[in-house]
Coordinates of C-alpha atoms and ligand atoms in Angstrom, one line a residue:
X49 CA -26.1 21.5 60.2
X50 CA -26.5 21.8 56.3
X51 CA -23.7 21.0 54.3
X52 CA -22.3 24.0 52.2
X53 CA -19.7 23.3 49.3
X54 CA -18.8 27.3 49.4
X55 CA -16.9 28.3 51.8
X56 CA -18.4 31.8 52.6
X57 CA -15.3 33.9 52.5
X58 CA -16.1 36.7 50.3
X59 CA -13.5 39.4 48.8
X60 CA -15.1 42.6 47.1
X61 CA -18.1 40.7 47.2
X62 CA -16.6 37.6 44.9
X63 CA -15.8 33.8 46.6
X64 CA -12.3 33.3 47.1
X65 CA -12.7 29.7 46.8
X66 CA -13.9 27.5 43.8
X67 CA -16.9 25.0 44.6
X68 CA -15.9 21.3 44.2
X69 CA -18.6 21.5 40.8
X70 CA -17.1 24.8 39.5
X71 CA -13.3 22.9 39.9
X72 CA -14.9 19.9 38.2
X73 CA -15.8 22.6 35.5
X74 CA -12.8 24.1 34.6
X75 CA -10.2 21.2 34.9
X76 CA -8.7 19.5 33.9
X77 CA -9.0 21.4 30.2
X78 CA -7.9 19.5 27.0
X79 CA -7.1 21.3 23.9
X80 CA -5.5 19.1 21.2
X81 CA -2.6 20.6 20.2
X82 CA -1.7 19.1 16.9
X83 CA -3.6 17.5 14.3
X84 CA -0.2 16.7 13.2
X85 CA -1.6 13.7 10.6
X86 CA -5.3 13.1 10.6
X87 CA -5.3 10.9 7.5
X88 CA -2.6 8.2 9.4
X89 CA -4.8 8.7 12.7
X90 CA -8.5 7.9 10.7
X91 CA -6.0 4.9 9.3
X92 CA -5.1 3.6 13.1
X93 CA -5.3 -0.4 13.7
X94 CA -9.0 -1.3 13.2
X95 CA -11.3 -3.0 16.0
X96 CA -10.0 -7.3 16.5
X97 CA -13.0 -9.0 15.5
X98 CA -14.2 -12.1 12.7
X99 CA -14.1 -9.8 10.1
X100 CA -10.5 -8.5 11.0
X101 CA -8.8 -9.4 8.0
X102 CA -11.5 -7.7 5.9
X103 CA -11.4 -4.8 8.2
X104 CA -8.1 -4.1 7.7
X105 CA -7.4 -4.7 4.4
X106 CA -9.9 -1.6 3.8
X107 CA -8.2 0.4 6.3
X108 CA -4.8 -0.1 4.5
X109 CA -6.8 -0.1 1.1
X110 CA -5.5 -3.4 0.1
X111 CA -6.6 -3.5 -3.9
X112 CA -9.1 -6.7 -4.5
X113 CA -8.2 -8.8 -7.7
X114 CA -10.9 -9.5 -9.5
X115 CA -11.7 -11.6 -12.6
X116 CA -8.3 -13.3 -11.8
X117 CA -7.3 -16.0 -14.2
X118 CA -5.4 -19.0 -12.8
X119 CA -4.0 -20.4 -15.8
X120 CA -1.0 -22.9 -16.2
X121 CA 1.5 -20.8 -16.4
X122 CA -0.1 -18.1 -13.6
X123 CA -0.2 -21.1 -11.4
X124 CA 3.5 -22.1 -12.0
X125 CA 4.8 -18.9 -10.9
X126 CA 2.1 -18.8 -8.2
X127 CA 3.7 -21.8 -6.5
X128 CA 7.2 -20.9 -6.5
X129 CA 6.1 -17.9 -4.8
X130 CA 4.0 -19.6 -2.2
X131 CA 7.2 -22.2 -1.5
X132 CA 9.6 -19.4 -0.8
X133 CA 7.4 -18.1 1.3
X134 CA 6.3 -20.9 3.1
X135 CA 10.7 -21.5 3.6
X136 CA 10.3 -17.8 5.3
X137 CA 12.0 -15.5 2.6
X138 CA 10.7 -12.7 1.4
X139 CA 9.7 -12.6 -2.6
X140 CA 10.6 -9.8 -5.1
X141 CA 8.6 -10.4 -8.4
X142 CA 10.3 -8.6 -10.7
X143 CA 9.2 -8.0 -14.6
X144 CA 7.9 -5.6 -17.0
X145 CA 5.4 -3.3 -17.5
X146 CA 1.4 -4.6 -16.8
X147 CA 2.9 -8.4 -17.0
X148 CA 1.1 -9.1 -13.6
X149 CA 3.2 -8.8 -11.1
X150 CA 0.6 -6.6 -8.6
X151 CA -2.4 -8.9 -9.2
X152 CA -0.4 -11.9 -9.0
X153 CA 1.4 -10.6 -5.7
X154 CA -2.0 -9.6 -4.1
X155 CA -3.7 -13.2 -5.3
X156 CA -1.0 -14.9 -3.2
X157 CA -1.7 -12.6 0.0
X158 CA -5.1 -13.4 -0.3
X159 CA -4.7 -17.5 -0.5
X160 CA -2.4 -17.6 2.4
X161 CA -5.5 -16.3 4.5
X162 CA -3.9 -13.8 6.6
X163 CA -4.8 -9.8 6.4
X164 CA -3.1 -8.3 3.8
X165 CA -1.2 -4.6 4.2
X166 CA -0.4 -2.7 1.0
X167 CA 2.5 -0.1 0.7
X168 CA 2.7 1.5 -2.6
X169 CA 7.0 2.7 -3.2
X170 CA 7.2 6.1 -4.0
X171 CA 9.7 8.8 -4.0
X172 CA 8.3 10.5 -1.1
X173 CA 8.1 7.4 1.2
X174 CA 10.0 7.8 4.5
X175 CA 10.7 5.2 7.1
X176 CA 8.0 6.2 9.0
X177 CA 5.7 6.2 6.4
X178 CA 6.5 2.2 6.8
X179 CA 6.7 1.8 10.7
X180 CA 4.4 4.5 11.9
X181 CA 4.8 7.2 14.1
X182 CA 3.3 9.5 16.7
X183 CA 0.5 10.9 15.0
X184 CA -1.2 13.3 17.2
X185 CA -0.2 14.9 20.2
X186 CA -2.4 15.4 22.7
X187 CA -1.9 18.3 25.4
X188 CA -4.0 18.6 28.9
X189 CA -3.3 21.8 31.0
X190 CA -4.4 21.4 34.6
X191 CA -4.8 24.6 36.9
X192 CA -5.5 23.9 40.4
X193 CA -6.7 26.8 42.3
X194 CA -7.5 24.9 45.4
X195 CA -6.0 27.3 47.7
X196 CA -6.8 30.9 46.9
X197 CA -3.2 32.0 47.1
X198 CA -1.8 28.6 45.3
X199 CA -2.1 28.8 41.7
X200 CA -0.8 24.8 40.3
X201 CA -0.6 24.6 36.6
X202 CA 0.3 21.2 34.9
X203 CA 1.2 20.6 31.3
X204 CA 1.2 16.9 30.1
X205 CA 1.8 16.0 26.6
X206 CA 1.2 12.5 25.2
X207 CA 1.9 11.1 21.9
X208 CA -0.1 8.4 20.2
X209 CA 1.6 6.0 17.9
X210 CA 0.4 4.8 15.0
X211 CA 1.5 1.5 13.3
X212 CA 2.1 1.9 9.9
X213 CA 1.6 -1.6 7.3
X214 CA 5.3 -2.3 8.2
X215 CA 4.9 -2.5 12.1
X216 CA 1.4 -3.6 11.7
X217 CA 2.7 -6.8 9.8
X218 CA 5.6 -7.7 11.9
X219 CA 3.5 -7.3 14.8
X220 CA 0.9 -9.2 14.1
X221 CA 2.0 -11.5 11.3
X222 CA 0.1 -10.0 8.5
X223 CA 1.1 -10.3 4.5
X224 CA 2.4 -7.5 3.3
X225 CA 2.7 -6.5 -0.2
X226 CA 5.2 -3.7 -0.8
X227 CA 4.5 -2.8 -4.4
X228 CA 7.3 -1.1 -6.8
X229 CA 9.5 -0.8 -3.7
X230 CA 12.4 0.1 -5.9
X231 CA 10.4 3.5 -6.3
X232 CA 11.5 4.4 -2.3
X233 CA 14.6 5.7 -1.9
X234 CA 16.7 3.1 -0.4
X235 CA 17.2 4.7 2.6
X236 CA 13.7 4.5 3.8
X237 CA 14.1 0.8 2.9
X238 CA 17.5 0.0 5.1
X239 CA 14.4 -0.8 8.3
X240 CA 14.0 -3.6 5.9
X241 CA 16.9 -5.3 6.4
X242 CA 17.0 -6.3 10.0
X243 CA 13.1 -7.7 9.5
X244 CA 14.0 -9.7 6.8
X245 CA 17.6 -11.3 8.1
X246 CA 17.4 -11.2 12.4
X247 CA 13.9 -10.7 12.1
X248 CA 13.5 -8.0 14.1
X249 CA 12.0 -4.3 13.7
X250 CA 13.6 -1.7 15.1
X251 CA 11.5 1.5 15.4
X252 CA 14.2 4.4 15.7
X253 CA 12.0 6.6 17.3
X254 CA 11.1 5.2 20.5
X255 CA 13.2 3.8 23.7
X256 CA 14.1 0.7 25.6
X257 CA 12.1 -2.4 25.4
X258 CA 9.4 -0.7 23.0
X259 CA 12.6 -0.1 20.1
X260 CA 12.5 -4.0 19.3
X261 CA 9.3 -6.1 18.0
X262 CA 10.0 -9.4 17.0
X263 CA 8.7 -10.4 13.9
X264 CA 5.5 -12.5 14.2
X265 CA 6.3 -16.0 12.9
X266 CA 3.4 -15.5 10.1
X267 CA 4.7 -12.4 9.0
X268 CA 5.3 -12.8 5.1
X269 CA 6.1 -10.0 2.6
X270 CA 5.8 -9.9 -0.9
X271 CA 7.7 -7.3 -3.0
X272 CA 6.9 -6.1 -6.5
X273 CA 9.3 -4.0 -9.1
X274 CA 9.5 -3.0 -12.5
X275 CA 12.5 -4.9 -14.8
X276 CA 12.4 -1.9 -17.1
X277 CA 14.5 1.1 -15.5
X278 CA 12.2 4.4 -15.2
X279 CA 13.0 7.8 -14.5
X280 CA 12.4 7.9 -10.4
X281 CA 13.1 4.0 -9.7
X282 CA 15.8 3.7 -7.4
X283 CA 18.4 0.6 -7.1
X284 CA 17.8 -1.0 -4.0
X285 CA 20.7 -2.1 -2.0
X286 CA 22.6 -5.1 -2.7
X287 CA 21.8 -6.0 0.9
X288 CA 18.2 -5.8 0.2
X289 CA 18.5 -7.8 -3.0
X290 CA 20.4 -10.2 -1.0
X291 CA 17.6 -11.1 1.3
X292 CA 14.7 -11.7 -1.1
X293 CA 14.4 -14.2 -3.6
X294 CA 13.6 -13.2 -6.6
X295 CA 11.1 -14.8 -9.4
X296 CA 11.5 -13.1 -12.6
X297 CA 8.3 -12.7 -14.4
X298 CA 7.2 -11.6 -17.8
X299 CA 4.2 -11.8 -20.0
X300 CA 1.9 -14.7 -19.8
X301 CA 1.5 -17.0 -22.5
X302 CA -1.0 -15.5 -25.8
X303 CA -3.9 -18.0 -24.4
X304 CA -3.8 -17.2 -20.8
X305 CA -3.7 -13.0 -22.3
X306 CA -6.7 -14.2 -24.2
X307 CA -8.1 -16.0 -21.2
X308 CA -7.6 -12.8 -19.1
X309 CA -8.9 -10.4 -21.9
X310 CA -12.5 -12.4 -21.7
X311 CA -12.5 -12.2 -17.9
X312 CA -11.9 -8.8 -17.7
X313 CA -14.3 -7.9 -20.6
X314 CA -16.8 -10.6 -21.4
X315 CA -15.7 -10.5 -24.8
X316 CA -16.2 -13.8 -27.2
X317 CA -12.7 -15.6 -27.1
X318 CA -12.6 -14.4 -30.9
X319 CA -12.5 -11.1 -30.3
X320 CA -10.1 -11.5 -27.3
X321 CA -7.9 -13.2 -29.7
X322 CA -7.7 -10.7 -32.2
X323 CA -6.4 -8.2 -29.8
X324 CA -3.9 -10.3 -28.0
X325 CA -2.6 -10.9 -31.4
X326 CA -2.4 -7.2 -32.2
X327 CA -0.5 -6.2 -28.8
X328 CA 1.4 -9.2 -28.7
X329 CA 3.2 -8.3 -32.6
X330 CA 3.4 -4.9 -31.3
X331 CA 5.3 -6.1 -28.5
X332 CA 7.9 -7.7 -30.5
X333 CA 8.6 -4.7 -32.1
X334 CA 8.9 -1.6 -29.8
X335 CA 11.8 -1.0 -27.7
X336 CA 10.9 -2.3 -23.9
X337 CA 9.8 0.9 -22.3
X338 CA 7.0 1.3 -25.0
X339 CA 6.1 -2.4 -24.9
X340 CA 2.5 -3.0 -24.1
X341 CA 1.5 -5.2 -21.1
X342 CA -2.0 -7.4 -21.0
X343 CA -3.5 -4.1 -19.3
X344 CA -3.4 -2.7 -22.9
X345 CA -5.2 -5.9 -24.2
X346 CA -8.0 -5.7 -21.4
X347 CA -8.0 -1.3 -22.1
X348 CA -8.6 -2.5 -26.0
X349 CA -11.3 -4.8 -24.9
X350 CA -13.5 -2.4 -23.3
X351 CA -13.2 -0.3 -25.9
X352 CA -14.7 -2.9 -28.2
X353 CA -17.2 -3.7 -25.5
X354 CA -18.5 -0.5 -25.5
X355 CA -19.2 -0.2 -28.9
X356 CA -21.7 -2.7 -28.4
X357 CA -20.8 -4.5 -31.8
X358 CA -19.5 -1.6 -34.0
X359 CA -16.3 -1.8 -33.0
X360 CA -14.9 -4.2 -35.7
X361 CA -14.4 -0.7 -38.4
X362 CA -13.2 1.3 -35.1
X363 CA -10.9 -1.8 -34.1
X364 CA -7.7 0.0 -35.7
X365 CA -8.6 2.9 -33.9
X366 CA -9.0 1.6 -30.7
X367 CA -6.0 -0.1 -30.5
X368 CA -3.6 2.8 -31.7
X369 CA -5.2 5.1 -28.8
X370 CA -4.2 2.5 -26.8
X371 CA -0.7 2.1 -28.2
X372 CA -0.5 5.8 -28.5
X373 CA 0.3 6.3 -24.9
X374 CA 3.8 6.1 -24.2
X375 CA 4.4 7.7 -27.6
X376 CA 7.3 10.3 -27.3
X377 CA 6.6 12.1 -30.8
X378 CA 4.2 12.5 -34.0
X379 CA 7.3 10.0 -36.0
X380 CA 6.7 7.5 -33.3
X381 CA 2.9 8.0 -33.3
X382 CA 3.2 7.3 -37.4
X383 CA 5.0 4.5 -36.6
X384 CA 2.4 2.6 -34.1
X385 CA 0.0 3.4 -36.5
X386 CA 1.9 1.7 -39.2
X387 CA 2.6 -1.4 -37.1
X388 CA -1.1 -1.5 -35.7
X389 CA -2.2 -1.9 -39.4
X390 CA 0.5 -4.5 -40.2
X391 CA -0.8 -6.3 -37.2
X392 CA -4.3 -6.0 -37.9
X393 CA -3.7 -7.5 -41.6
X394 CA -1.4 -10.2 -40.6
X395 CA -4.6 -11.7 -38.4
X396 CA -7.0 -11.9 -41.6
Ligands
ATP584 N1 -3.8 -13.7 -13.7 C1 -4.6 -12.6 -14.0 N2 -5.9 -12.8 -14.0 C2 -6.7 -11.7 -14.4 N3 -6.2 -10.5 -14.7 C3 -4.9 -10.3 -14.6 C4 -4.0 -11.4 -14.3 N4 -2.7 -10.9 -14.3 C5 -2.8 -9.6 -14.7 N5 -4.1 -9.3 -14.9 C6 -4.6 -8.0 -15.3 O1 -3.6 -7.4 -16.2 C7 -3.4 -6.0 -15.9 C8 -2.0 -5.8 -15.5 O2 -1.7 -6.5 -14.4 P1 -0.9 -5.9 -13.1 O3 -1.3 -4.5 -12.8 O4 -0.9 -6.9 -12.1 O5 0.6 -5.8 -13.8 P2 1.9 -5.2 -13.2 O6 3.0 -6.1 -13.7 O7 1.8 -5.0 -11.8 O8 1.9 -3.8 -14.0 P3 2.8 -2.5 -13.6 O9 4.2 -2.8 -14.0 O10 2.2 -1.4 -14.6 O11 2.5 -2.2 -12.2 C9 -4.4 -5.7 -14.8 O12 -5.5 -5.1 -15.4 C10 -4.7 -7.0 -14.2 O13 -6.1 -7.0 -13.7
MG585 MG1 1.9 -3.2 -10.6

């Protein structure tokens, strides 16, 4: 006898019963629910592989350094940093504006050869913006309509977590380089606390065993904040503070700048000098929110650069629209202008 998958009951000329294929068909269905986050999902842990490190540092869009200068005095700071972390504390490198605290942070993730996860502090940064969370729910509806008079239907919802560079880090013992932190609100950064003293993460949001990761041995993390007080930086905790050690920086010495300025630009170490000299006199002068950092000298540079060898009559006006930015009024604006000349003069 021939093997028939219908079973021949008919009802106003309709099956009653589904065929194992048309079952197949219809369940189970998936519809995705929520696309609660797609950026955080496309950002999920990247494939384990030779390239890891380089793998992940794109997917957390770790900035590369480049043209980095490892002067004397880049390198002095650059080892305290590496002891502390090599004694397991964490390292705030505190100083002013466009001093080098970033670059410098990042060049030390890089040498200690581990993958490198960036968090950039911000106003809007929540604690789960640090851990991760549960990014996308998935929900799969299956009807069963195996008997014709039994109608099953079964909603399942599962949630996919996401690590975020925080629980990524601990996890896995990355670097991670939380820059301007003080920008958080220091709420988001109590998770901190625990990682950094009992070396554990707790993740609020789940249960039992998965609320605890240890923190991976290699785990090191590198903070970064501004000495200069800004509208929108927070102060962290004293218990924060408490745990870190913290290396103040501040501007590097007129011929590392110089050293720096021809890196970045390609400019003859003549020119570079001239506009170190420029920014550094006006840094002597202005009060220390307005006080230009070496990423004015390397902004100045380019400018000259791209004149292509005109730029010695346009110098003074390339370095006031530098200068110019953090001006607060057309007095002040007079003023740079005035002290840009002054500058200029005292070089010939
Ligand atoms: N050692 C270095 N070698 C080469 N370039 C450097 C070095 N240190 C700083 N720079 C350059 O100087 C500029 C300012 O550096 P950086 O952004 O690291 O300063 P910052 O202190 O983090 O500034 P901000 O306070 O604005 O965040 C950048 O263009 C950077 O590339
Ligand atoms: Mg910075």
């Amino acid at each position: 006898m021939k093997y028939k998958d219908t079973h021949p009951r008919k009802v106003r000329g309709a099956a009653v019963h589904q065929t194992i294929g048309e079952k197949m068909k219809e369940t189970p269905v998936k519809t995705k629910a929520k696309q609660k986050d797609k950026e955080k999902k496309n950002r999920s842990v990247p494939s384990i592989g030779v390239s890891e490190r380089q793998a992940i540092e794109e997917a957390y869009l770790a900035p590369e350094i480049d043209h980095f200068v490892e002067a004397h005095d880049v390198k002095n700071v650059e080892k305290r940093i590496k002891l502390w972390l090599n004694t397991g504390y964490p390292v705030h490198l505190i100083g002013p504006t466009g001093c080098g605290k970033t670059s410098l942070a990042m060049h030390v993730a890089n040498e200690l050869g581990r993958p490198v996860v960036w968090i950039n502090g911000d106003e809007s940064i929540t604690t789960t913006d640090l851990i991760g969370g549960y990014s996308q729910i998935e929900q799969e509806s299956i009807r069963d309509k195996y008997v014709h008079n039994v109608f099953k239907s079964k909603d399942i919802l599962k949630a996919d977590w996401v690590d975020n560079p925080l629980a990524l880090a601990c996890k896995y013992g990355y670097t991670l380089v939380y820059n301007e932190f003080s920008r958080t609100k220091p709420a988001a950064n109590n998770i901190l606390l625990s990682v950094f003293e009992e070396r554990i993460l707790e993740l609020p949001t789940k249960f039992g065993e998965e609320r605890y990761i240890k923190v991976h041995p290699d785990f090191k993390a590198i903070l970064t904040s501004n000495s200069v007080e800004y509208a929108g930086v927070h102060r962290p905790q004293d218990a924060l503070l408490d745990r870190l050690v913290s290396i103040y920086m501040d501007y590097y010495s007129f011929d590392t700048e110089v050293n720096i300025v021809n890196a970045h630009t390609g400019l003859p170490k003549d020119d570079a000098r001239k506009i170190v000299g420029v920014v550094r006199s006006l840094r002597e002068k202005l009060p220390d929110a307005q006080k230009p950092g070496t990423r004015a000298c390397i902004m100045i540079g380019q400018g000259l650069r791209a004149l292509n060898g005109q730029g010695n009559k346009n110098f003074e006006q390339l370095c006031i629209d530098v200068m110019a930015t953090k001006t607060r009024s057309p007095m002040d604006l007079i003023e740079k202008q005035a002290l840009v000349k002054d500058a200029i003069a005292a070089l010939a």
